[in-house]
GROMACS .gro file of C-alpha atoms in nm:
model
  412
    1MET     CA    1   8.535   6.076   7.877
    2LEU     CA    2   8.837   5.957   8.061
    3ILE     CA    3   8.631   5.745   8.303
    4HIS     CA    4   8.502   5.507   7.986
    5GLY     CA    5   8.662   5.164   8.021
    6LEU     CA    6   8.731   5.250   8.401
    7ALA     CA    7   8.423   5.091   8.545
    8HIS     CA    8   8.607   4.847   8.748
    9GLY     CA    9   8.722   5.130   8.989
   10ILE     CA   10   9.035   5.064   9.228
   11GLY     CA   11   9.170   4.826   9.408
   12ARG     CA   12   9.087   4.446   9.497
   13SER     CA   13   8.824   4.322   9.744
   14GLY     CA   14   9.042   4.353  10.016
   15ASP     CA   15   9.254   4.633   9.975
   16VAL     CA   16   9.181   4.936   9.807
   17THR     CA   17   9.540   5.033   9.689
   18ALA     CA   18   9.595   4.650   9.537
   19ILE     CA   19   9.661   4.602   9.171
   20GLN     CA   20   9.358   4.425   8.988
   21PRO     CA   21   9.563   4.248   8.711
   22LYS     CA   22   9.196   4.218   8.486
   23ALA     CA   23   9.190   4.598   8.555
   24ALA     CA   24   9.549   4.728   8.424
   25GLY     CA   25   9.376   5.098   8.344
   26SER     CA   26   9.218   5.145   8.642
   27SER     CA   27   9.547   5.001   8.814
   28VAL     CA   28   9.826   5.174   8.693
   29LEU     CA   29   9.578   5.512   8.715
   30SER     CA   30   9.540   5.486   9.049
   31GLN     CA   31   9.882   5.394   9.130
   32LEU     CA   32  10.011   5.712   8.906
   33THR     CA   33   9.739   5.996   9.087
   34ASN     CA   34   9.860   5.838   9.466
   35SER     CA   35  10.227   5.901   9.339
   36MET     CA   36  10.115   6.219   9.238
   37ALA     CA   37   9.925   6.328   9.516
   38LEU     CA   38  10.238   6.230   9.730
   39ASP     CA   39  10.473   6.487   9.544
   40VAL     CA   40  10.236   6.769   9.563
   41ILE     CA   41  10.201   6.674   9.949
   42ARG     CA   42  10.642   6.705   9.955
   43LEU     CA   43  10.582   7.000   9.707
   44SER     CA   44  10.378   7.193  10.000
   45GLY     CA   45  10.632   7.156  10.280
   46ILE     CA   46  10.557   6.804  10.389
   47LYS     CA   47  10.885   6.652  10.293
   48LEU     CA   48  10.921   6.408  10.501
   49ALA     CA   49  10.577   6.208  10.391
   50LYS     CA   50  10.647   5.849  10.273
   51SER     CA   51  10.306   5.738  10.152
   52CYS     CA   52   9.960   5.831  10.087
   53PHE     CA   53   9.685   5.715   9.879
   54VAL     CA   54   9.355   5.882   9.731
   55VAL     CA   55   9.037   5.754   9.919
   56PRO     CA   56   8.674   5.739   9.770
   57MET     CA   57   8.573   5.935  10.075
   58ALA     CA   58   8.545   6.292  10.214
   59THR     CA   59   8.742   6.424  10.452
   60GLY     CA   60   8.520   6.299  10.774
   61MET     CA   61   8.466   5.956  10.669
   62SER     CA   62   8.849   5.903  10.591
   63LEU     CA   63   8.937   6.032  10.927
   64VAL     CA   64   8.646   5.701  11.053
   65LEU     CA   65   8.904   5.476  10.841
   66CYS     CA   66   9.235   5.625  11.052
   67PHE     CA   67   9.064   5.581  11.395
   68LEU     CA   68   8.950   5.191  11.295
   69THR     CA   69   9.296   5.088  11.201
   70LEU     CA   70   9.424   5.244  11.523
   71ARG     CA   71   9.178   5.073  11.728
   72GLN     CA   72   9.305   4.754  11.548
   73LEU     CA   73   9.603   4.800  11.709
   74ARG     CA   74   9.494   4.933  12.043
   75PRO     CA   75   9.171   4.734  12.100
   76LYS     CA   76   9.109   4.846  12.487
   77ALA     CA   77   9.187   5.212  12.382
   78ARG     CA   78   8.812   5.391  12.378
   79TYR     CA   79   8.920   5.739  12.416
   80ILE     CA   80   8.996   6.032  12.148
   81ILE     CA   81   9.119   6.342  12.307
   82TRP     CA   82   9.001   6.586  12.083
   83SER     CA   83   9.128   6.982  12.057
   84ARG     CA   84   8.770   7.157  12.004
   85ILE     CA   85   8.698   7.285  11.629
   86ASP     CA   86   8.337   7.375  11.595
   87GLN     CA   87   8.283   7.129  11.283
   88LYS     CA   88   8.049   6.879  11.302
   89SER     CA   89   8.177   6.632  11.071
   90CYS     CA   90   8.515   6.586  11.263
   91PHE     CA   91   8.336   6.531  11.577
   92LYS     CA   92   8.121   6.286  11.418
   93ALA     CA   93   8.417   6.093  11.268
   94MET     CA   94   8.461   6.014  11.630
   95LEU     CA   95   8.124   5.887  11.724
   96THR     CA   96   8.112   5.763  11.355
   97ALA     CA   97   8.400   5.553  11.449
   98GLY     CA   98   8.225   5.443  11.825
   99LEU     CA   99   8.483   5.649  12.016
  100GLU     CA  100   8.426   5.811  12.327
  101PRO     CA  101   8.532   6.215  12.250
  102VAL     CA  102   8.759   6.394  12.523
  103VAL     CA  103   8.679   6.745  12.454
  104ILE     CA  104   8.978   7.005  12.524
  105GLN     CA  105   8.841   7.320  12.501
  106ASN     CA  106   9.075   7.644  12.340
  107ARG     CA  107   9.253   7.920  12.549
  108LEU     CA  108   9.163   8.278  12.453
  109SER     CA  109   9.468   8.458  12.451
  110GLY     CA  110   9.387   8.779  12.309
  111ASP     CA  111   9.156   8.741  11.997
  112GLU     CA  112   9.277   8.388  11.931
  113LEU     CA  113   9.136   8.092  12.031
  114GLN     CA  114   9.497   7.853  12.079
  115THR     CA  115   9.547   7.530  12.144
  116ASP     CA  116   9.555   7.374  12.572
  117VAL     CA  117   9.863   7.164  12.495
  118GLU     CA  118   9.867   7.148  12.923
  119ALA     CA  119   9.500   7.028  12.905
  120ILE     CA  120   9.581   6.783  12.691
  121ARG     CA  121   9.893   6.602  12.874
  122GLU     CA  122   9.640   6.637  13.176
  123SER     CA  123   9.369   6.454  13.013
  124ILE     CA  124   9.646   6.189  12.937
  125GLY     CA  125   9.757   6.140  13.223
  126ARG     CA  126   9.430   6.087  13.407
  127LEU     CA  127   9.261   5.865  13.133
  128GLY     CA  128   9.616   5.697  13.120
  129ALA     CA  129   9.785   5.670  12.785
  130GLU     CA  130   9.705   5.302  12.685
  131ASN     CA  131   9.286   5.388  12.724
  132ILE     CA  132   9.366   5.633  12.445
  133LEU     CA  133   9.316   5.580  12.061
  134CYS     CA  134   9.507   5.888  12.010
  135VAL     CA  135   9.523   6.231  12.010
  136TYR     CA  136   9.304   6.431  11.738
  137THR     CA  137   9.403   6.780  11.644
  138THR     CA  138   9.327   7.010  11.330
  139THR     CA  139   9.533   7.270  11.107
  140SER     CA  140   9.309   7.429  10.858
  141CYS     CA  141   9.041   7.602  11.068
  142PHE     CA  142   8.811   7.961  11.070
  143ALA     CA  143   8.929   8.208  11.246
  144PRO     CA  144   8.950   8.355  11.538
  145ARG     CA  145   9.039   7.978  11.626
  146THR     CA  146   9.415   7.908  11.486
  147PRO     CA  147   9.575   7.618  11.382
  148ASP     CA  148   9.676   7.393  11.667
  149ARG     CA  149   9.991   7.351  11.798
  150VAL     CA  150  10.074   7.058  11.635
  151ASP     CA  151  10.445   7.054  11.672
  152ASP     CA  152  10.395   7.072  12.043
  153VAL     CA  153  10.126   6.826  12.007
  154ALA     CA  154  10.353   6.620  11.862
  155ARG     CA  155  10.587   6.603  12.073
  156LEU     CA  156  10.381   6.523  12.354
  157CYS     CA  157  10.234   6.247  12.164
  158LYS     CA  158  10.577   6.094  12.162
  159ASP     CA  159  10.678   6.166  12.489
  160MET     CA  160  10.363   5.972  12.652
  161GLU     CA  161  10.331   5.691  12.326
  162VAL     CA  162   9.986   5.823  12.240
  163PRO     CA  163   9.906   5.803  11.828
  164HIS     CA  164   9.819   6.165  11.678
  165VAL     CA  165   9.609   6.197  11.388
  166ILE     CA  166   9.565   6.548  11.218
  167ASN     CA  167   9.264   6.694  11.002
  168ASN     CA  168   9.442   6.898  10.760
  169ALA     CA  169   9.140   6.926  10.558
  170TYR     CA  170   9.229   7.184  10.340
  171GLY     CA  171   9.543   7.258  10.482
  172LEU     CA  172   9.795   7.100  10.219
  173GLN     CA  173   9.746   7.495  10.039
  174MET     CA  174   9.882   7.650  10.339
  175SER     CA  175  10.252   7.659  10.437
  176LYS     CA  176  10.215   7.745  10.785
  177CYS     CA  177  10.010   7.423  10.838
  178CYS     CA  178  10.273   7.180  10.598
  179HIS     CA  179  10.543   7.354  10.818
  180LEU     CA  180  10.340   7.237  11.149
  181ILE     CA  181  10.293   6.898  11.006
  182GLN     CA  182  10.666   6.841  10.906
  183GLU     CA  183  10.766   6.982  11.229
  184GLY     CA  184  10.589   6.740  11.434
  185ALA     CA  185  10.690   6.453  11.221
  186ARG     CA  186  11.029   6.554  11.285
  187THR     CA  187  11.051   6.658  11.641
  188GLY     CA  188  10.747   6.425  11.740
  189ARG     CA  189  10.459   6.197  11.637
  190VAL     CA  190  10.225   6.214  11.378
  191ASP     CA  191  10.098   5.863  11.265
  192ALA     CA  192   9.854   6.025  10.991
  193PHE     CA  193   9.713   6.305  10.826
  194VAL     CA  194   9.386   6.348  10.632
  195GLN     CA  195   9.297   6.649  10.334
  196SER     CA  196   9.056   6.692  10.114
  197THR     CA  197   9.106   6.656   9.719
  198ASP     CA  198   8.801   6.934   9.662
  199LYS     CA  199   8.922   7.223   9.918
  200ASN     CA  200   9.288   7.152   9.798
  201PHE     CA  201   9.275   7.084   9.425
  202MET     CA  202   8.925   7.234   9.337
  203VAL     CA  203   8.792   6.895   9.246
  204PRO     CA  204   8.448   6.760   9.272
  205VAL     CA  205   8.390   6.680   9.658
  206GLY     CA  206   8.393   6.311   9.768
  207GLY     CA  207   8.811   6.225   9.771
  208SER     CA  208   9.027   6.288  10.033
  209ILE     CA  209   9.439   6.190  10.058
  210VAL     CA  210   9.533   5.969  10.388
  211ALA     CA  211   9.910   6.047  10.473
  212GLY     CA  212  10.184   5.951  10.665
  213PHE     CA  213  10.572   5.911  10.731
  214ASP     CA  214  10.518   5.526  10.786
  215ALA     CA  215  10.436   5.329  10.507
  216ALA     CA  216  10.334   5.030  10.640
  217PHE     CA  217  10.087   5.212  10.858
  218VAL     CA  218   9.960   5.393  10.529
  219GLU     CA  219   9.911   5.066  10.367
  220ARG     CA  220   9.734   4.918  10.654
  221ILE     CA  221   9.485   5.209  10.654
  222ALA     CA  222   9.438   5.128  10.309
  223GLN     CA  223   9.381   4.756  10.387
  224THR     CA  224   9.073   4.873  10.648
  225TYR     CA  225   8.876   5.006  10.304
  226PRO     CA  226   8.612   4.714  10.276
  227GLY     CA  227   8.590   4.616   9.921
  228ARG     CA  228   8.690   4.777   9.584
  229ALA     CA  229   8.629   5.155   9.556
  230SER     CA  230   8.520   5.417   9.323
  231ALA     CA  231   8.805   5.575   9.058
  232SER     CA  232   8.635   5.917   8.997
  233PRO     CA  233   8.837   6.114   9.248
  234SER     CA  234   9.150   5.949   9.168
  235VAL     CA  235   9.029   6.019   8.829
  236ASP     CA  236   8.934   6.384   8.876
  237LEU     CA  237   9.251   6.463   9.054
  238PHE     CA  238   9.490   6.246   8.804
  239ILE     CA  239   9.369   6.547   8.535
  240THR     CA  240   9.389   6.822   8.754
  241CYS     CA  241   9.749   6.730   8.871
  242LEU     CA  242   9.827   6.655   8.488
  243THR     CA  243   9.661   6.968   8.398
  244LEU     CA  244   9.829   7.200   8.656
  245GLY     CA  245  10.156   7.053   8.666
  246SER     CA  246  10.384   7.164   8.967
  247LYS     CA  247  10.469   7.519   8.840
  248GLY     CA  248  10.091   7.552   8.800
  249TYR     CA  249  10.003   7.443   9.141
  250LYS     CA  250  10.271   7.676   9.294
  251GLU     CA  251  10.145   7.966   9.106
  252LEU     CA  252   9.797   7.851   9.269
  253LEU     CA  253   9.932   7.876   9.624
  254GLN     CA  254  10.072   8.218   9.557
  255GLY     CA  255   9.753   8.350   9.427
  256ARG     CA  256   9.573   8.264   9.796
  257LYS     CA  257   9.849   8.423   9.974
  258GLU     CA  258   9.806   8.719   9.720
  259ALA     CA  259   9.400   8.686   9.768
  260PHE     CA  260   9.447   8.667  10.152
  261ASN     CA  261   9.646   9.009  10.186
  262ARG     CA  262   9.367   9.196   9.951
  263LEU     CA  263   9.105   9.023  10.161
  264LYS     CA  264   9.294   9.135  10.518
  265GLU     CA  265   9.352   9.484  10.371
  266LYS     CA  266   9.002   9.568  10.229
  267LEU     CA  267   8.841   9.404  10.533
  268THR     CA  268   9.000   9.612  10.795
  269GLU     CA  269   8.916   9.933  10.622
  270LEU     CA  270   8.589   9.812  10.540
  271ALA     CA  271   8.516   9.712  10.977
  272GLU     CA  272   8.668  10.047  11.034
  273GLY     CA  273   8.450  10.235  10.843
  274HIS     CA  274   8.114  10.044  10.997
  275GLY     CA  275   8.270  10.093  11.378
  276GLU     CA  276   8.388   9.705  11.344
  277ARG     CA  277   8.740   9.592  11.388
  278LEU     CA  278   8.910   9.282  11.222
  279LEU     CA  279   9.023   9.027  11.509
  280ALA     CA  280   9.401   8.986  11.551
  281THR     CA  281   9.447   8.632  11.443
  282PRO     CA  282   9.806   8.614  11.344
  283HIS     CA  283   9.863   8.293  11.317
  284ASN     CA  284   9.560   8.151  11.118
  285THR     CA  285   9.681   8.235  10.741
  286ILE     CA  286   9.346   8.140  10.557
  287SER     CA  287   9.065   8.283  10.763
  288MET     CA  288   9.023   8.616  10.963
  289ALA     CA  289   8.722   8.754  11.141
  290MET     CA  290   8.534   9.101  11.144
  291THR     CA  291   8.347   9.220  11.494
  292LEU     CA  292   7.973   9.226  11.473
  293GLY     CA  293   7.928   9.407  11.831
  294SER     CA  294   7.774   9.679  11.694
  295PHE     CA  295   7.497   9.476  11.518
  296ASP     CA  296   7.423   9.218  11.813
  297ASP     CA  297   7.158   9.288  12.062
  298ALA     CA  298   7.224   9.073  12.330
  299THR     CA  299   6.855   8.975  12.377
  300ASP     CA  300   6.806   8.799  12.074
  301GLY     CA  301   7.106   8.835  11.812
  302ARG     CA  302   6.880   8.829  11.505
  303LEU     CA  303   6.983   9.107  11.310
  304VAL     CA  304   7.335   8.919  11.309
  305THR     CA  305   7.185   8.641  11.160
  306GLU     CA  306   6.995   8.808  10.952
  307ILE     CA  307   7.347   8.997  10.795
  308GLY     CA  308   7.446   8.597  10.707
  309SER     CA  309   7.108   8.542  10.525
  310MET     CA  310   7.150   8.850  10.319
  311LEU     CA  311   7.501   8.782  10.193
  312PHE     CA  312   7.393   8.436  10.091
  313THR     CA  313   7.087   8.576   9.863
  314ARG     CA  314   7.358   8.822   9.703
  315ASN     CA  315   7.538   8.512   9.614
  316VAL     CA  316   7.826   8.515   9.904
  317SER     CA  317   7.870   8.118   9.989
  318GLY     CA  318   8.087   8.051  10.315
  319ALA     CA  319   8.125   8.349  10.451
  320ARG     CA  320   7.964   8.285  10.782
  321VAL     CA  321   7.826   8.512  11.088
  322VAL     CA  322   7.892   8.334  11.425
  323PRO     CA  323   7.595   8.492  11.670
  324ARG     CA  324   7.699   8.480  12.060
  325GLY     CA  325   7.498   8.185  12.270
  326VAL     CA  326   7.452   7.952  12.010
  327THR     CA  327   7.413   7.580  12.178
  328LYS     CA  328   7.407   7.287  11.940
  329ASP     CA  329   7.376   6.892  12.095
  330ILE     CA  330   7.581   6.680  11.837
  331GLY     CA  331   7.509   6.328  11.941
  332GLY     CA  332   7.457   6.392  12.295
  333TYR     CA  333   7.743   6.585  12.354
  334ILE     CA  334   7.655   6.979  12.424
  335PHE     CA  335   7.858   7.256  12.269
  336LYS     CA  336   7.778   7.587  12.405
  337GLY     CA  337   7.867   7.890  12.199
  338PHE     CA  338   7.856   7.644  11.886
  339GLN     CA  339   8.029   7.783  11.561
  340SER     CA  340   8.312   8.043  11.767
  341HIS     CA  341   8.501   7.689  11.896
  342THR     CA  342   8.445   7.808  12.279
  343ASP     CA  343   8.192   7.833  12.504
  344ASP     CA  344   8.162   8.212  12.573
  345TYR     CA  345   8.338   8.437  12.294
  346PRO     CA  346   8.335   8.805  12.382
  347CYS     CA  347   8.133   8.926  12.057
  348ALA     CA  348   7.980   8.811  11.739
  349TYR     CA  349   8.155   8.829  11.448
  350LEU     CA  350   8.149   8.711  11.039
  351THR     CA  351   8.438   8.520  10.900
  352ALA     CA  352   8.586   8.507  10.575
  353ALA     CA  353   8.845   8.270  10.381
  354ALA     CA  354   9.132   8.337  10.085
  355ALA     CA  355   9.097   7.953   9.965
  356VAL     CA  356   9.270   7.836   9.685
  357GLY     CA  357   9.118   7.947   9.330
  358MET     CA  358   9.053   8.256   9.512
  359THR     CA  359   9.142   8.607   9.322
  360THR     CA  360   9.175   8.954   9.401
  361LYS     CA  361   8.889   8.995   9.185
  362ASP     CA  362   8.685   8.761   9.375
  363VAL     CA  363   8.816   8.959   9.739
  364ASP     CA  364   8.682   9.301   9.586
  365LEU     CA  365   8.355   9.214   9.499
  366PHE     CA  366   8.261   9.043   9.802
  367VAL     CA  367   8.383   9.292  10.008
  368LYS     CA  368   8.157   9.539   9.807
  369ARG     CA  369   7.885   9.338   9.852
  370LEU     CA  370   7.961   9.299  10.241
  371ASP     CA  371   7.941   9.638  10.270
  372LYS     CA  372   7.578   9.714  10.098
  373VAL     CA  373   7.443   9.441  10.372
  374LEU     CA  374   7.616   9.609  10.663
  375THR     CA  375   7.496   9.944  10.552
  376LYS     CA  376   7.130   9.806  10.459
  377ALA     CA  377   7.140   9.652  10.805
  378ARG     CA  378   7.228  10.005  10.986
  379LYS     CA  379   6.923  10.121  10.836
  380SER     CA  380   6.728   9.838  10.948
  381GLN     CA  381   6.863   9.888  11.321
  382HIS     CA  382   6.821  10.254  11.375
  383SER     CA  383   6.465  10.255  11.191
  384LYS     CA  384   6.339   9.955  11.413
  385GLN     CA  385   6.207   9.781  11.087
  386PRO     CA  386   6.268   9.452  10.965
  387VAL     CA  387   6.590   9.421  10.723
  388ASP     CA  388   6.486   9.470  10.338
  389LYS     CA  389   6.657   9.115  10.204
  390THR     CA  390   6.586   9.189   9.831
  391ASP     CA  391   6.852   9.154   9.618
  392GLU     CA  392   6.813   9.431   9.366
  393ASP     CA  393   7.171   9.579   9.423
  394ILE     CA  394   7.343   9.299   9.347
  395GLU     CA  395   7.649   9.371   9.171
  396GLN     CA  396   7.673   9.250   8.836
  397ILE     CA  397   8.024   9.185   8.646
  398ASP     CA  398   8.035   9.169   8.251
  399GLY     CA  399   7.665   9.151   8.229
  400GLU     CA  400   7.633   8.776   8.490
  401ILE     CA  401   7.577   8.766   8.845
  402GLY     CA  402   7.955   8.697   9.013
  403ASN     CA  403   7.907   8.444   9.255
  404ILE     CA  404   8.134   8.435   9.563
  405GLU     CA  405   8.263   8.122   9.708
  406LEU     CA  406   8.486   8.099  10.032
  407GLU     CA  407   8.562   7.816  10.220
  408ASP     CA  408   8.244   7.688  10.428
  409GLU     CA  409   8.327   7.565  10.706
  410GLU     CA  410   8.078   7.247  10.732
  411ASP     CA  411   8.229   7.141  10.451
  412VAL     CA  412   8.511   6.934  10.601
   0.00000   0.00000   0.00000
């Protein structure tokens, strides 16, 4: 195994990116991996990025590290202005850092939920820029929410002298998200952006890449990490980058776009066949949502959630049904309409995403299973009988049960 002889891990007691003379192999591997990660970030479209490092924590905890670093520079600031996205880890990152979230609700424009930049401006003015640790935006997200208007927010942060941190969890594989970050850095202010290694490179969970446009600030984030760290995420990414090469990674990105277009085409047809429609979310180029209005009973919405469980028993993971009226308490903060990124979205819906590694064959199998689930749910609705959740109709490919993994919004 490549990990043999690398038991020391990476970094030294005071700096996770420091070179350790008595562990030359681990140090060299860590430096090479960080360099390759920066190359991939630039290759993906964020050409102005100056520095990055791989940290052995998932995205949420890596965001905590960024917040704690900013707190050293702005000790009196206690608020984070956050454009709402209903993913628990995104929100809990602020609470874990001991900060007070100021939730900015999204604006409904047609079917899309978009960033309310003016509400962010008003909140900064009301609370005072000196009391705000940062504005916290998100690129990659699930429809009908769209990526935050990162470029507009970045210009606002520059004008009002407020730091700006971006959750780019699986946005590295999306040219749209990378373009927004690039433009934000070119015309405004972006202090740091964080992306997941497992979501963008299909490696085991447990790592992320912290990057930025000021090498000194990125280094300060690295120095905030206490102690040495496991080399496993760096080893995983190192092997993956060497195996893929730039050509292989570009092919993966192109394959994802093809899978997205296929998913959009097939879901549109399927939705129309069941009296539903695909929500119009042109600014989201990884995720899409299909209405479940005709399955939604306003009294309890039970059938909608059963559709989700039926998909799960048929080995479809990541696709999520979003019923109306769900309330969630996270650390004492109450979110109405949880999972839908707004208090009262007009309808129940199902989301699906085409992430890196997904193929058109996966899309076809997913749509086929979804069609059968909706047909079975419709029969149950008309007969007033409980949904039969048996899985005797699971499709088999080449004699094996196919498992369809769509991006799971709770894994950020």
